[in-house]
Every structure is written in C-alpha cells, then in structure tokens.
PDB file of C-alpha atoms in Angstrom:
ATOM      1  CA  UNK A 941      -5.527 -38.096   8.562  1.00  0.00           C
ATOM      2  CA  UNK A 942      -8.965 -36.941   9.652  1.00  0.00           C
ATOM      3  CA  UNK A 943      -9.701 -33.371  10.437  1.00  0.00           C
ATOM      4  CA  UNK A 944     -10.428 -34.320  14.061  1.00  0.00           C
ATOM      5  CA  UNK A 945      -6.984 -35.803  14.377  1.00  0.00           C
ATOM      6  CA  UNK A 946      -5.326 -32.676  12.927  1.00  0.00           C
ATOM      7  CA  UNK A 947      -7.240 -30.379  15.218  1.00  0.00           C
ATOM      8  CA  UNK A 948      -6.423 -32.652  18.289  1.00  0.00           C
ATOM      9  CA  UNK A 949      -2.758 -32.434  17.347  1.00  0.00           C
ATOM     10  CA  UNK A 950      -2.936 -28.610  16.960  1.00  0.00           C
ATOM     11  CA  UNK A 951      -4.609 -28.337  20.400  1.00  0.00           C
ATOM     12  CA  UNK A 952      -2.100 -30.530  22.099  1.00  0.00           C
ATOM     13  CA  UNK A 953       0.895 -28.487  20.747  1.00  0.00           C
ATOM     14  CA  UNK A 954      -0.807 -25.192  21.658  1.00  0.00           C
ATOM     15  CA  UNK A 955      -1.311 -26.437  25.177  1.00  0.00           C
ATOM     16  CA  UNK A 956       2.203 -27.726  25.446  1.00  0.00           C
ATOM     17  CA  UNK A 957       3.664 -24.411  24.295  1.00  0.00           C
ATOM     18  CA  UNK A 958       1.430 -22.321  26.593  1.00  0.00           C
ATOM     19  CA  UNK A 959       2.234 -24.717  29.615  1.00  0.00           C
ATOM     20  CA  UNK A 960       6.021 -24.476  28.961  1.00  0.00           C
ATOM     21  CA  UNK A 961       5.979 -20.752  28.312  1.00  0.00           C
ATOM     22  CA  UNK A 962       8.260 -21.408  25.428  1.00  0.00           C
ATOM     23  CA  UNK A 963      10.259 -18.285  24.204  1.00  0.00           C
ATOM     24  CA  UNK A 964      10.843 -20.039  20.790  1.00  0.00           C
ATOM     25  CA  UNK A 965       7.446 -21.230  19.538  1.00  0.00           C
ATOM     26  CA  UNK A 966       7.506 -24.187  17.256  1.00  0.00           C
ATOM     27  CA  UNK A 967       5.484 -24.090  14.071  1.00  0.00           C
ATOM     28  CA  UNK A 968       2.397 -26.289  14.047  1.00  0.00           C
ATOM     29  CA  UNK A 969       1.943 -25.910  10.290  1.00  0.00           C
ATOM     30  CA  UNK A 970       5.351 -26.690   8.706  1.00  0.00           C
ATOM     31  CA  UNK A 971       6.141 -26.943   5.064  1.00  0.00           C
ATOM     32  CA  UNK A 972       5.253 -23.325   4.083  1.00  0.00           C
ATOM     33  CA  UNK A 973       7.885 -21.620   1.960  1.00  0.00           C
ATOM     34  CA  UNK A 974      10.158 -18.975   3.301  1.00  0.00           C
ATOM     35  CA  UNK A 975      12.247 -16.550   1.182  1.00  0.00           C
ATOM     36  CA  UNK A 976      15.906 -17.172   1.279  1.00  0.00           C
ATOM     37  CA  UNK A 977      18.305 -14.811   3.164  1.00  0.00           C
ATOM     38  CA  UNK A 978      17.299 -11.925   5.438  1.00  0.00           C
ATOM     39  CA  UNK A 979      13.674 -11.087   4.939  1.00  0.00           C
ATOM     40  CA  UNK A 980      11.765  -7.877   5.130  1.00  0.00           C
ATOM     41  CA  UNK A 981       9.932  -9.332   8.204  1.00  0.00           C
ATOM     42  CA  UNK A 982      13.232 -10.052  10.117  1.00  0.00           C
ATOM     43  CA  UNK A 983      14.437  -6.526   9.185  1.00  0.00           C
ATOM     44  CA  UNK A 984      11.152  -5.048  10.707  1.00  0.00           C
ATOM     45  CA  UNK A 985      11.685  -7.192  13.933  1.00  0.00           C
ATOM     46  CA  UNK A 986      15.244  -6.127  14.130  1.00  0.00           C
ATOM     47  CA  UNK A 987      14.115  -2.477  14.045  1.00  0.00           C
ATOM     48  CA  UNK A 988      11.881  -3.107  16.915  1.00  0.00           C
ATOM     49  CA  UNK A 989       8.580  -2.766  15.029  1.00  0.00           C
ATOM     50  CA  UNK A 990       5.910  -5.104  13.841  1.00  0.00           C
ATOM     51  CA  UNK A 991       4.972  -5.159  10.166  1.00  0.00           C
ATOM     52  CA  UNK A 992       1.338  -5.827  11.131  1.00  0.00           C
ATOM     53  CA  UNK A 993      -0.746  -2.890  12.285  1.00  0.00           C
ATOM     54  CA  UNK A 994      -4.043  -4.653  13.108  1.00  0.00           C
ATOM     55  CA  UNK A 995      -7.447  -3.318  12.369  1.00  0.00           C
ATOM     56  CA  UNK A 996      -9.814  -1.392  14.582  1.00  0.00           C
ATOM     57  CA  UNK A 997     -11.409  -3.430  17.156  1.00  0.00           C
ATOM     58  CA  UNK A 998     -15.208  -3.440  16.939  1.00  0.00           C
ATOM     59  CA  UNK A 999     -18.143  -4.235  19.048  1.00  0.00           C
ATOM     60  CA  UNK A1000     -20.172  -7.295  18.749  1.00  0.00           C
ATOM     61  CA  UNK A1001     -21.609  -7.667  15.279  1.00  0.00           C
ATOM     62  CA  UNK A1002     -24.982  -8.330  13.876  1.00  0.00           C
ATOM     63  CA  UNK A1003     -24.094 -12.012  13.768  1.00  0.00           C
ATOM     64  CA  UNK A1004     -23.787 -12.100  17.602  1.00  0.00           C
ATOM     65  CA  UNK A1005     -27.098 -10.252  18.026  1.00  0.00           C
ATOM     66  CA  UNK A1006     -28.756 -12.889  15.745  1.00  0.00           C
ATOM     67  CA  UNK A1007     -27.114 -15.727  17.652  1.00  0.00           C
ATOM     68  CA  UNK A1008     -24.861 -16.725  14.790  1.00  0.00           C
ATOM     69  CA  UNK A1009     -21.325 -17.960  15.111  1.00  0.00           C
ATOM     70  CA  UNK A1010     -19.725 -19.121  18.328  1.00  0.00           C
ATOM     71  CA  UNK A1011     -19.649 -22.743  19.535  1.00  0.00           C
ATOM     72  CA  UNK A1012     -22.544 -24.772  20.720  1.00  0.00           C
ATOM     73  CA  UNK A1013     -22.704 -25.499  24.523  1.00  0.00           C
ATOM     74  CA  UNK A1014     -24.634 -28.106  26.598  1.00  0.00           C
ATOM     75  CA  UNK A1015     -27.239 -25.495  27.435  1.00  0.00           C
ATOM     76  CA  UNK A1016     -27.891 -24.727  23.845  1.00  0.00           C
ATOM     77  CA  UNK A1017     -26.459 -21.307  24.074  1.00  0.00           C
ATOM     78  CA  UNK A1018     -23.698 -20.077  21.763  1.00  0.00           C
ATOM     79  CA  UNK A1019     -20.184 -20.040  23.240  1.00  0.00           C
ATOM     80  CA  UNK A1020     -18.262 -16.830  22.569  1.00  0.00           C
ATOM     81  CA  UNK A1021     -15.375 -17.483  24.867  1.00  0.00           C
ATOM     82  CA  UNK A1022     -11.724 -17.094  24.079  1.00  0.00           C
ATOM     83  CA  UNK A1023     -11.337 -20.891  23.962  1.00  0.00           C
ATOM     84  CA  UNK A1024     -14.087 -21.245  21.415  1.00  0.00           C
ATOM     85  CA  UNK A1025     -12.529 -18.388  19.344  1.00  0.00           C
ATOM     86  CA  UNK A1026      -9.208 -20.294  19.365  1.00  0.00           C
ATOM     87  CA  UNK A1027     -11.027 -23.513  18.309  1.00  0.00           C
ATOM     88  CA  UNK A1028     -12.560 -21.538  15.328  1.00  0.00           C
ATOM     89  CA  UNK A1029      -9.132 -20.187  14.404  1.00  0.00           C
ATOM     90  CA  UNK A1030      -7.714 -23.727  14.466  1.00  0.00           C
ATOM     91  CA  UNK A1031     -10.342 -24.992  12.030  1.00  0.00           C
ATOM     92  CA  UNK A1032      -9.911 -22.006   9.646  1.00  0.00           C
ATOM     93  CA  UNK A1033      -6.133 -22.311   9.777  1.00  0.00           C
ATOM     94  CA  UNK A1034      -6.389 -26.044   9.009  1.00  0.00           C
ATOM     95  CA  UNK A1035      -8.229 -25.208   5.777  1.00  0.00           C
ATOM     96  CA  UNK A1036      -6.009 -22.398   4.471  1.00  0.00           C
ATOM     97  CA  UNK A1037      -3.233 -19.969   5.425  1.00  0.00           C
ATOM     98  CA  UNK A1038      -4.611 -17.189   7.604  1.00  0.00           C
ATOM     99  CA  UNK A1039      -3.585 -13.842   9.010  1.00  0.00           C
ATOM    100  CA  UNK A1040      -4.638 -11.790  11.943  1.00  0.00           C
ATOM    101  CA  UNK A1041      -6.613  -9.250   9.936  1.00  0.00           C
ATOM    102  CA  UNK A1042      -8.714 -11.791   8.151  1.00  0.00           C
ATOM    103  CA  UNK A1043      -9.500 -13.812  11.321  1.00  0.00           C
ATOM    104  CA  UNK A1044     -10.135 -10.668  13.416  1.00  0.00           C
ATOM    105  CA  UNK A1045     -12.740  -9.527  10.899  1.00  0.00           C
ATOM    106  CA  UNK A1046     -14.399 -12.845  10.588  1.00  0.00           C
ATOM    107  CA  UNK A1047     -14.582 -13.662  14.207  1.00  0.00           C
ATOM    108  CA  UNK A1048     -16.018 -10.151  15.141  1.00  0.00           C
ATOM    109  CA  UNK A1049     -18.576 -10.705  12.319  1.00  0.00           C
ATOM    110  CA  UNK A1050     -19.545 -14.118  13.710  1.00  0.00           C
ATOM    111  CA  UNK A1051     -20.180 -12.729  17.116  1.00  0.00           C
ATOM    112  CA  UNK A1052     -17.052 -12.897  19.347  1.00  0.00           C
ATOM    113  CA  UNK A1053     -16.168  -9.787  21.323  1.00  0.00           C
ATOM    114  CA  UNK A1054     -12.905  -8.002  20.626  1.00  0.00           C
ATOM    115  CA  UNK A1055     -11.377  -9.036  23.926  1.00  0.00           C
ATOM    116  CA  UNK A1056     -11.882 -12.765  23.192  1.00  0.00           C
ATOM    117  CA  UNK A1057     -10.773 -12.397  19.674  1.00  0.00           C
ATOM    118  CA  UNK A1058      -7.488 -10.658  20.571  1.00  0.00           C
ATOM    119  CA  UNK A1059      -6.758 -13.164  23.345  1.00  0.00           C
ATOM    120  CA  UNK A1060      -7.161 -16.075  20.875  1.00  0.00           C
ATOM    121  CA  UNK A1061      -5.121 -14.456  18.236  1.00  0.00           C
ATOM    122  CA  UNK A1062      -2.298 -13.798  20.601  1.00  0.00           C
ATOM    123  CA  UNK A1063      -2.269 -17.494  21.589  1.00  0.00           C
ATOM    124  CA  UNK A1064      -2.485 -18.587  17.978  1.00  0.00           C
ATOM    125  CA  UNK A1065       0.386 -16.355  16.989  1.00  0.00           C
ATOM    126  CA  UNK A1066       2.499 -17.533  19.958  1.00  0.00           C
ATOM    127  CA  UNK A1067       2.617 -21.071  18.485  1.00  0.00           C
ATOM    128  CA  UNK A1068       2.703 -19.931  14.825  1.00  0.00           C
ATOM    129  CA  UNK A1069      -0.686 -21.333  14.017  1.00  0.00           C
ATOM    130  CA  UNK A1070      -1.148 -17.827  12.691  1.00  0.00           C
ATOM    131  CA  UNK A1071       1.932 -16.079  11.294  1.00  0.00           C
ATOM    132  CA  UNK A1072       1.298 -12.711   9.757  1.00  0.00           C
ATOM    133  CA  UNK A1073       4.773 -12.465   8.066  1.00  0.00           C
ATOM    134  CA  UNK A1074       4.322 -15.959   6.662  1.00  0.00           C
ATOM    135  CA  UNK A1075       0.896 -15.068   5.237  1.00  0.00           C
ATOM    136  CA  UNK A1076       2.290 -11.912   3.618  1.00  0.00           C
ATOM    137  CA  UNK A1077       5.245 -13.700   2.156  1.00  0.00           C
ATOM    138  CA  UNK A1078       3.075 -16.407   0.551  1.00  0.00           C
ATOM    139  CA  UNK A1079       0.458 -13.906  -0.604  1.00  0.00           C
ATOM    140  CA  UNK A1080       3.162 -11.686  -2.260  1.00  0.00           C
ATOM    141  CA  UNK A1081       5.060 -14.621  -3.895  1.00  0.00           C
ATOM    142  CA  UNK A1082       1.742 -16.090  -5.370  1.00  0.00           C
ATOM    143  CA  UNK A1083       0.554 -12.732  -6.674  1.00  0.00           C
ATOM    144  CA  UNK A1084       3.839 -11.902  -8.374  1.00  0.00           C
ATOM    145  CA  UNK A1085       3.758 -15.401  -9.858  1.00  0.00           C
ATOM    146  CA  UNK A1086       0.237 -14.657 -11.227  1.00  0.00           C
ATOM    147  CA  UNK A1087       1.645 -11.431 -12.836  1.00  0.00           C
ATOM    148  CA  UNK A1088      -0.512  -9.220 -10.567  1.00  0.00           C
ATOM    149  CA  UNK A1089       0.382  -5.606 -10.151  1.00  0.00           C
ATOM    150  CA  UNK A1090       2.142  -4.248  -7.016  1.00  0.00           C
ATOM    151  CA  UNK A1091      -0.569  -1.673  -6.437  1.00  0.00           C
ATOM    152  CA  UNK A1092      -3.194  -4.426  -6.171  1.00  0.00           C
ATOM    153  CA  UNK A1093      -0.994  -6.387  -3.679  1.00  0.00           C
ATOM    154  CA  UNK A1094      -0.391  -3.330  -1.637  1.00  0.00           C
ATOM    155  CA  UNK A1095      -4.080  -2.458  -1.518  1.00  0.00           C
ATOM    156  CA  UNK A1096      -5.019  -5.975  -0.334  1.00  0.00           C
ATOM    157  CA  UNK A1097      -2.478  -6.186   2.272  1.00  0.00           C
ATOM    158  CA  UNK A1098      -3.083  -2.734   3.629  1.00  0.00           C
ATOM    159  CA  UNK A1099      -6.764  -3.682   3.937  1.00  0.00           C
ATOM    160  CA  UNK A1100      -5.658  -6.548   6.085  1.00  0.00           C
ATOM    161  CA  UNK A1101      -3.700  -4.248   8.416  1.00  0.00           C
ATOM    162  CA  UNK A1102      -0.150  -4.534   7.070  1.00  0.00           C
ATOM    163  CA  UNK A1103       2.013  -1.441   7.094  1.00  0.00           C
ATOM    164  CA  UNK A1104       2.613   0.035   3.569  1.00  0.00           C
ATOM    165  CA  UNK A1105       6.431   0.203   4.040  1.00  0.00           C
ATOM    166  CA  UNK A1106       6.668  -3.310   5.060  1.00  0.00           C
ATOM    167  CA  UNK A1107       4.656  -4.530   2.025  1.00  0.00           C
ATOM    168  CA  UNK A1108       6.624  -2.451  -0.361  1.00  0.00           C
ATOM    169  CA  UNK A1109       9.874  -3.885   1.112  1.00  0.00           C
ATOM    170  CA  UNK A1110       8.587  -7.425   0.848  1.00  0.00           C
ATOM    171  CA  UNK A1111       7.534  -6.998  -2.783  1.00  0.00           C
ATOM    172  CA  UNK A1112      10.889  -5.531  -3.677  1.00  0.00           C
ATOM    173  CA  UNK A1113      12.739  -8.358  -1.900  1.00  0.00           C
ATOM    174  CA  UNK A1114      10.657 -11.137  -3.543  1.00  0.00           C
ATOM    175  CA  UNK A1115      10.937  -9.486  -6.953  1.00  0.00           C
ATOM    176  CA  UNK A1116      14.724  -9.540  -6.659  1.00  0.00           C
ATOM    177  CA  UNK A1117      14.666 -13.183  -5.444  1.00  0.00           C
ATOM    178  CA  UNK A1118      12.629 -14.173  -8.413  1.00  0.00           C
ATOM    179  CA  UNK A1119      14.584 -12.062 -10.939  1.00  0.00           C
ATOM    180  CA  UNK A1120      11.568 -10.190 -12.032  1.00  0.00           C
ATOM    181  CA  UNK A1121      11.726  -7.117 -14.174  1.00  0.00           C
ATOM    182  CA  UNK A1122      10.034  -3.767 -13.757  1.00  0.00           C
ATOM    183  CA  UNK A1123       6.303  -3.226 -13.418  1.00  0.00           C
ATOM    184  CA  UNK A1124       6.048  -2.194 -17.099  1.00  0.00           C
ATOM    185  CA  UNK A1125       7.942  -5.414 -18.018  1.00  0.00           C
ATOM    186  CA  UNK A1126       5.612  -7.579 -15.916  1.00  0.00           C
ATOM    187  CA  UNK A1127       2.636  -5.837 -17.399  1.00  0.00           C
ATOM    188  CA  UNK A1128       3.792  -6.546 -20.926  1.00  0.00           C
ATOM    189  CA  UNK A1129       4.453 -10.225 -19.933  1.00  0.00           C
ATOM    190  CA  UNK A1130       0.794 -10.328 -18.790  1.00  0.00           C
ATOM    191  CA  UNK A1131      -0.519  -8.874 -22.027  1.00  0.00           C
ATOM    192  CA  UNK A1132       1.710 -11.235 -24.082  1.00  0.00           C
ATOM    193  CA  UNK A1133       0.401 -14.222 -22.145  1.00  0.00           C
ATOM    194  CA  UNK A1134      -3.257 -13.160 -22.157  1.00  0.00           C
ATOM    195  CA  UNK A1135      -3.886 -10.551 -25.007  1.00  0.00           C
ATOM    196  CA  UNK A1136      -6.922  -8.482 -24.684  1.00  0.00           C
ATOM    197  CA  UNK A1137      -9.810  -9.184 -26.988  1.00  0.00           C
ATOM    198  CA  UNK A1138     -11.354  -5.716 -27.246  1.00  0.00           C
ATOM    199  CA  UNK A1139     -11.754  -4.155 -30.562  1.00  0.00           C
ATOM    200  CA  UNK A1140      -9.840  -1.080 -29.188  1.00  0.00           C
ATOM    201  CA  UNK A1141      -6.679  -2.785 -28.395  1.00  0.00           C
ATOM    202  CA  UNK A1142      -5.135  -0.170 -26.307  1.00  0.00           C
ATOM    203  CA  UNK A1143      -8.208   0.464 -24.226  1.00  0.00           C
ATOM    204  CA  UNK A1144      -8.644  -3.271 -23.707  1.00  0.00           C
ATOM    205  CA  UNK A1145      -5.019  -3.636 -22.633  1.00  0.00           C
ATOM    206  CA  UNK A1146      -5.258  -0.778 -20.244  1.00  0.00           C
ATOM    207  CA  UNK A1147      -8.410  -2.121 -18.540  1.00  0.00           C
ATOM    208  CA  UNK A1148      -6.850  -5.536 -18.194  1.00  0.00           C
ATOM    209  CA  UNK A1149      -3.808  -4.296 -16.510  1.00  0.00           C
ATOM    210  CA  UNK A1150      -5.682  -2.021 -14.073  1.00  0.00           C
ATOM    211  CA  UNK A1151      -8.029  -4.876 -13.175  1.00  0.00           C
ATOM    212  CA  UNK A1152      -4.824  -7.043 -12.594  1.00  0.00           C
ATOM    213  CA  UNK A1153      -3.592  -4.442 -10.020  1.00  0.00           C
ATOM    214  CA  UNK A1154      -1.256  -2.293 -12.013  1.00  0.00           C
ATOM    215  CA  UNK A1155      -1.359   1.466 -11.401  1.00  0.00           C
ATOM    216  CA  UNK A1156      -2.945   3.606 -14.228  1.00  0.00           C
ATOM    217  CA  UNK A1157       0.462   5.105 -15.182  1.00  0.00           C
ATOM    218  CA  UNK A1158       2.068   1.643 -15.534  1.00  0.00           C
ATOM    219  CA  UNK A1159      -1.038   0.348 -17.421  1.00  0.00           C
ATOM    220  CA  UNK A1160      -0.994   3.138 -19.791  1.00  0.00           C
ATOM    221  CA  UNK A1161       2.627   2.877 -20.591  1.00  0.00           C
ATOM    222  CA  UNK A1162       2.500  -0.885 -21.023  1.00  0.00           C
ATOM    223  CA  UNK A1163      -0.548  -0.719 -23.195  1.00  0.00           C
ATOM    224  CA  UNK A1164       1.054   1.816 -25.518  1.00  0.00           C
ATOM    225  CA  UNK A1165       4.161  -0.275 -25.830  1.00  0.00           C
ATOM    226  CA  UNK A1166       2.099  -3.431 -26.459  1.00  0.00           C
ATOM    227  CA  UNK A1167       0.161  -1.769 -29.257  1.00  0.00           C
ATOM    228  CA  UNK A1168       3.440  -0.372 -30.916  1.00  0.00           C
ATOM    229  CA  UNK A1169       4.943  -3.868 -30.767  1.00  0.00           C
ATOM    230  CA  UNK A1170       2.100  -5.306 -32.898  1.00  0.00           C
ATOM    231  CA  UNK A1171       2.205  -2.689 -35.571  1.00  0.00           C
TER     232      UNK A1171
END
C-alpha cells in the first residue's frame, strides 16, 4: 500500500472519530504488542492520574523564524496551522512509533506554535494515532530485550516527559512478565554475551555496563563478579 493511501486512511478515521465524538477511540495502528494482564498504565488511569507529564511548552523556534518546517500553501507561505501539525504527526507516526514528548519537541523545533501543537496532539491521542502508554511499553520491552540497564531506560523516558514512578512500575511489570533476573544478573548476562576487550578487564566491564544504562553501583558489582568468574 502506498504512503498516500495509508495517510488517506488515517485521516478518514480521524475525521470519523472526531465527527462521532466517540468515547472509545479505535486504534488506527493496530498490531502493536500489549503486556498481558493489568498494566502499569491502566493502574495509573484507575488512580485518576496520567503517566505522561508532558514537557514545557515553548515559543516558536529558530526553525519557524527561518521559515523551515510547516506545510506549503498556495501562496507559497508555510502553513503552521493545527491541521498541518496533525498531518505532520500522521506522517511521522506512519514511519515509526511516536509519543507526545518526541512529537511536541520536533514540531516546536520545526516552527509550529505550542497552541497548534497541543491541539494536534490531543486529536492524535484521541484516535490512538499517538499512544504514550503504548510507546513506553514497546520502548521498555525492547530495551530490556537488548539487556539495557533500568537507569538508562528511566533517564530516556523521563526526558520525554514520563513520570518516574510510572516508568519504574512499568519496568518492574515487564521484568516479571519476561521472567528476568535482578539488574546484576542482567548485567552479567550482557558481559557474557559481549565481553569487554579492554586490557583492564574490570574497568572495561564497568564502562560497558555504564554505557548500557546500568547504575554505577550495579556496574561495579557485576564487573567484580564477572572478573572473579574468569579466574
């Protein structure tokens, strides 16, 4: 299917949902995995709070002043309307999974004003074109599968506007679902799969683990255990 057909389908569904005022939005990007059983995201909703904090809204960026970003118009001027922001979100979401924080930052940098960005994001979330909980779930699952450290996962998602408690609960949930061990166990698995090549084995192991997102304390303990096992 051509990209134009995909975008046309997305726009049709968005228009349908908005015109009907549906209280139960239908996903326009099915097929993404969801963790089994009650999720940390649903627990946050049941508690009446959103797991997504959102980042500070900013003024128009340098890109806007330079005339970059936006959509072309018949007059040749750039279109920074809410509709054009939504179309930009559609294209980005068609390429890869997105979250509000990434999209907000990108659209502001490309020249849209905060008001138009927030309006477009709200509409995109209403039909699940953008789903912050889905993004976090996929992100955490993929990083755990890559043997990345929890500290690095937390750092990245906090930078995108997610609450720390929500991320920690999600990581814990998915670790249990996958039957993963402790952080030290996971760090040792990484070292066993990809041993350091440094002459100083302990320092090399430590640096590898820290760069993979493990805390200094976990990296130090795992590096020591790893060296002891090789003696």
